[in-house]
Amino acid sequence: GLLEACRGARVDEAIPDYPGKVPGRRPGRLRIPTDPRNADALRASLTGRAADSQPLARLAELALLDGRGVEALDLAAKSLALDPKQPLALRVQGQAQGGLGKWTEARAAYEAAIAAGEDDAETWLALADAIKKSDGGDRREALKRAQDRCPEWTGKGSPHDLLAAACEEAKDAEGLLAALSAWSAAAPEDDGVALRLARALTEAGRK
């Protein structure tokens, strides 16, 4: 979505941080500079037809990146009126609703975005956060999906880290072992993770 939105535009400020490029770091989406020319180009592409759903979704994302959450929600709603399953619009809707503290609505939007194909680690992490903040429900499955989709992301705040914490919180020893094993396999140089895995294995052996 973001790469396509930037085609033909200046993106010299964009600094993608992909797994493998910076080991263990969070995989970043391409940051679109909030240059008015980006939005102008997208507005110029609008036709007044159903095909406008995608550019409207991109405009919503640009508005969100520029801190204009209410406008982002409005643009996302216009996109979804044309295509109720527009994945980018649904994700932006979730982000904007979360920014307003409407976590139940954010959760529903993220679930719909994932069902529509926005099936990446960051969207699953956002869903997990919305689950936690909406009703305190079990977020382990969402975190496991995020872990599976980007095992290379191994640092603090990564799916590995958050899943291990959620398993500890739920007193899920089996889940913790699985989470730490996957984390250790993805980051064999991380002595801290290896130590946590050794402790979890010792605890499991005592039971």
Short mmCIF file of C-alpha atoms in Angstrom, two decimals:
data_model
loop_
_atom_site.label_atom_id
_atom_site.label_comp_id
_atom_site.label_asym_id
_atom_site.label_seq_id
_atom_site.Cartn_x
_atom_site.Cartn_y
_atom_site.Cartn_z
CA GLY A 1 0.00 0.00 0.00
CA LEU A 2 2.55 2.60 1.06
CA LEU A 3 5.05 1.79 -1.66
CA GLU A 4 2.33 2.06 -4.28
CA ALA A 5 1.09 5.35 -2.83
CA CYS A 6 4.57 6.82 -3.21
CA ARG A 7 5.27 5.76 -6.77
CA GLY A 8 6.23 8.83 -8.71
CA ALA A 9 6.53 10.94 -5.56
CA ARG A 10 9.63 12.07 -3.68
CA VAL A 11 10.37 9.71 -0.81
CA ASP A 12 13.87 10.83 0.15
CA GLU A 13 12.80 11.17 3.79
CA ALA A 14 11.52 7.59 3.89
CA ILE A 15 13.76 5.27 5.85
CA PRO A 16 12.47 1.69 5.75
CA ASP A 17 13.87 -0.53 8.48
CA TYR A 18 13.31 -4.04 7.18
CA PRO A 19 14.27 -7.27 8.97
CA GLY A 20 17.70 -8.39 7.83
CA LYS A 21 18.74 -4.83 7.08
CA VAL A 22 18.98 -4.02 10.79
CA PRO A 23 18.91 -7.38 12.63
CA GLY A 24 16.43 -7.62 15.47
CA ARG A 25 14.84 -4.25 14.74
CA ARG A 26 11.18 -3.61 14.18
CA PRO A 27 10.27 -3.89 10.48
CA GLY A 28 9.09 -0.43 9.51
CA ARG A 29 6.57 0.45 6.88
CA LEU A 30 7.77 3.00 4.40
CA ARG A 31 7.11 6.40 5.93
CA ILE A 32 5.41 8.71 3.48
CA PRO A 33 6.54 12.32 3.94
CA THR A 34 3.43 14.43 4.49
CA ASP A 35 4.19 16.50 1.41
CA PRO A 36 0.96 18.08 0.06
CA ARG A 37 1.98 16.87 -3.41
CA ASN A 38 1.34 13.28 -2.32
CA ALA A 39 -2.23 14.08 -1.28
CA ASP A 40 -2.78 16.31 -4.31
CA ALA A 41 -1.76 13.51 -6.67
CA LEU A 42 -4.15 11.11 -4.98
CA ARG A 43 -7.02 13.61 -5.05
CA ALA A 44 -6.36 14.21 -8.73
CA SER A 45 -6.78 10.48 -9.36
CA LEU A 46 -10.31 10.41 -7.92
CA THR A 47 -12.95 9.59 -10.52
CA GLY A 48 -16.19 9.63 -8.54
CA ARG A 49 -16.49 5.87 -9.03
CA ALA A 50 -16.01 2.71 -6.99
CA ALA A 51 -12.34 2.63 -8.00
CA ASP A 52 -11.82 5.63 -5.68
CA SER A 53 -11.79 3.30 -2.67
CA GLN A 54 -8.02 2.71 -2.84
CA PRO A 55 -6.88 6.34 -3.29
CA LEU A 56 -9.31 7.43 -0.57
CA ALA A 57 -7.77 4.82 1.74
CA ARG A 58 -4.31 6.18 0.94
CA LEU A 59 -5.49 9.72 1.62
CA ALA A 60 -6.84 8.48 4.96
CA GLU A 61 -3.45 7.02 5.78
CA LEU A 62 -1.68 10.26 4.86
CA ALA A 63 -4.08 12.20 7.10
CA LEU A 64 -3.40 9.79 9.95
CA LEU A 65 0.37 10.08 9.49
CA ASP A 66 -0.04 13.86 9.63
CA GLY A 67 -1.90 13.64 12.95
CA ARG A 68 -5.34 14.42 11.51
CA GLY A 69 -7.24 11.49 13.04
CA VAL A 70 -10.79 12.81 12.56
CA GLU A 71 -10.12 13.53 8.88
CA ALA A 72 -8.55 10.07 8.54
CA LEU A 73 -11.71 8.49 9.93
CA ASP A 74 -13.87 10.48 7.50
CA LEU A 75 -11.74 9.49 4.50
CA ALA A 76 -11.64 5.86 5.61
CA ALA A 77 -15.44 5.87 5.93
CA LYS A 78 -15.76 7.25 2.38
CA SER A 79 -13.43 4.53 1.12
CA LEU A 80 -15.38 1.83 2.92
CA ALA A 81 -18.69 3.16 1.58
CA LEU A 82 -17.35 2.25 -1.86
CA ASP A 83 -15.71 -1.00 -0.80
CA PRO A 84 -16.60 -2.32 2.68
CA LYS A 85 -13.65 -4.73 2.53
CA GLN A 86 -10.93 -2.21 1.61
CA PRO A 87 -8.09 -3.51 3.86
CA LEU A 88 -6.03 -0.32 4.14
CA ALA A 89 -9.09 1.76 5.00
CA LEU A 90 -10.07 -0.75 7.67
CA ARG A 91 -6.58 -0.66 9.20
CA VAL A 92 -6.52 3.15 9.21
CA GLN A 93 -9.97 3.11 10.79
CA GLY A 94 -8.64 0.87 13.55
CA GLN A 95 -5.62 3.10 14.15
CA ALA A 96 -7.73 6.25 14.26
CA GLN A 97 -10.34 4.71 16.58
CA GLY A 98 -7.55 3.53 18.89
CA GLY A 99 -6.13 7.04 18.89
CA LEU A 100 -9.50 8.25 20.16
CA GLY A 101 -9.57 5.59 22.87
CA LYS A 102 -12.38 3.67 21.15
CA TRP A 103 -10.76 0.27 21.55
CA THR A 104 -13.83 -1.89 20.93
CA GLU A 105 -14.35 -0.19 17.57
CA ALA A 106 -10.61 -0.41 16.85
CA ARG A 107 -10.64 -4.13 17.56
CA ALA A 108 -13.54 -4.70 15.16
CA ALA A 109 -11.77 -2.67 12.45
CA TYR A 110 -8.51 -4.60 12.82
CA GLU A 111 -10.35 -7.93 12.71
CA ALA A 112 -12.09 -6.82 9.52
CA ALA A 113 -8.80 -5.57 8.03
CA ILE A 114 -7.14 -8.93 8.66
CA ALA A 115 -10.10 -10.80 7.17
CA ALA A 116 -9.82 -8.53 4.12
CA GLY A 117 -6.14 -9.34 3.62
CA GLU A 118 -4.16 -6.88 5.78
CA ASP A 119 -2.52 -9.91 7.34
CA ASP A 120 0.88 -8.62 8.50
CA ALA A 121 2.67 -8.65 11.84
CA GLU A 122 1.92 -5.03 12.65
CA THR A 123 -1.82 -5.42 12.09
CA TRP A 124 -1.91 -8.52 14.29
CA LEU A 125 0.04 -6.62 16.98
CA ALA A 126 -2.41 -3.74 16.72
CA LEU A 127 -5.28 -6.20 17.15
CA ALA A 128 -3.60 -7.70 20.22
CA ASP A 129 -3.24 -4.23 21.72
CA ALA A 130 -6.89 -3.43 20.98
CA ILE A 131 -7.98 -6.71 22.60
CA LYS A 132 -6.02 -5.86 25.74
CA LYS A 133 -7.37 -2.32 25.93
CA SER A 134 -10.98 -3.09 24.97
CA ASP A 135 -11.88 -5.90 27.34
CA GLY A 136 -8.63 -7.37 28.63
CA GLY A 137 -9.27 -10.53 26.65
CA ASP A 138 -6.81 -13.22 25.62
CA ARG A 139 -4.45 -11.75 23.03
CA ARG A 140 -2.06 -14.70 22.76
CA GLU A 141 -3.41 -15.98 19.45
CA ALA A 142 -3.06 -12.57 17.81
CA LEU A 143 0.49 -12.27 19.14
CA LYS A 144 1.32 -15.79 17.91
CA ARG A 145 0.10 -14.82 14.43
CA ALA A 146 2.32 -11.72 14.54
CA GLN A 147 5.29 -13.83 15.65
CA ASP A 148 4.73 -16.29 12.80
CA ARG A 149 4.56 -13.51 10.22
CA CYS A 150 7.77 -11.77 11.19
CA PRO A 151 10.11 -14.02 13.20
CA GLU A 152 13.07 -11.81 12.24
CA TRP A 153 11.71 -9.01 14.44
CA THR A 154 13.31 -9.98 17.75
CA GLY A 155 13.94 -6.87 19.83
CA LYS A 156 12.04 -5.31 22.71
CA GLY A 157 8.40 -4.81 21.79
CA SER A 158 8.60 -7.50 19.11
CA PRO A 159 5.92 -10.19 18.76
CA HIS A 160 8.31 -12.62 20.50
CA ASP A 161 8.68 -10.31 23.49
CA LEU A 162 4.97 -9.48 23.78
CA LEU A 163 3.85 -13.09 23.34
CA ALA A 164 6.23 -14.31 26.05
CA ALA A 165 4.90 -11.60 28.39
CA ALA A 166 1.28 -12.54 27.61
CA CYS A 167 1.99 -16.22 28.29
CA GLU A 168 3.65 -15.36 31.61
CA GLU A 169 0.66 -13.21 32.52
CA ALA A 170 -1.73 -16.07 31.69
CA LYS A 171 0.50 -18.59 33.54
CA ASP A 172 0.67 -20.55 30.29
CA ALA A 173 3.87 -22.56 30.77
CA GLU A 174 3.50 -24.51 27.52
CA GLY A 175 2.84 -21.36 25.51
CA LEU A 176 5.78 -19.62 27.16
CA LEU A 177 8.12 -22.46 26.24
CA ALA A 178 6.95 -22.35 22.63
CA ALA A 179 7.27 -18.56 22.45
CA LEU A 180 10.75 -18.51 23.97
CA SER A 181 11.91 -21.42 21.80
CA ALA A 182 10.84 -19.57 18.64
CA TRP A 183 12.44 -16.37 19.93
CA SER A 184 15.72 -18.11 20.74
CA ALA A 185 15.79 -19.75 17.31
CA ALA A 186 15.29 -16.36 15.67
CA ALA A 187 17.88 -14.62 17.87
CA PRO A 188 20.48 -17.25 18.85
CA GLU A 189 22.95 -14.51 19.84
CA ASP A 190 20.60 -13.10 22.52
CA ASP A 191 21.88 -14.46 25.85
CA GLY A 192 18.95 -12.95 27.73
CA VAL A 193 16.43 -14.94 25.71
CA ALA A 194 18.54 -18.10 26.06
CA LEU A 195 18.58 -17.63 29.84
CA ARG A 196 14.81 -17.14 29.98
CA LEU A 197 14.32 -20.28 27.89
CA ALA A 198 16.63 -22.28 30.17
CA ARG A 199 14.66 -21.13 33.22
CA ALA A 200 11.36 -22.01 31.57
CA LEU A 201 12.66 -25.47 30.70
CA THR A 202 13.83 -25.97 34.28
CA GLU A 203 10.44 -24.91 35.64
CA ALA A 204 8.67 -27.24 33.21
CA GLY A 205 10.90 -30.12 34.35
CA ARG A 206 9.82 -29.59 37.94
CA LYS A 207 6.15 -30.03 37.15
#
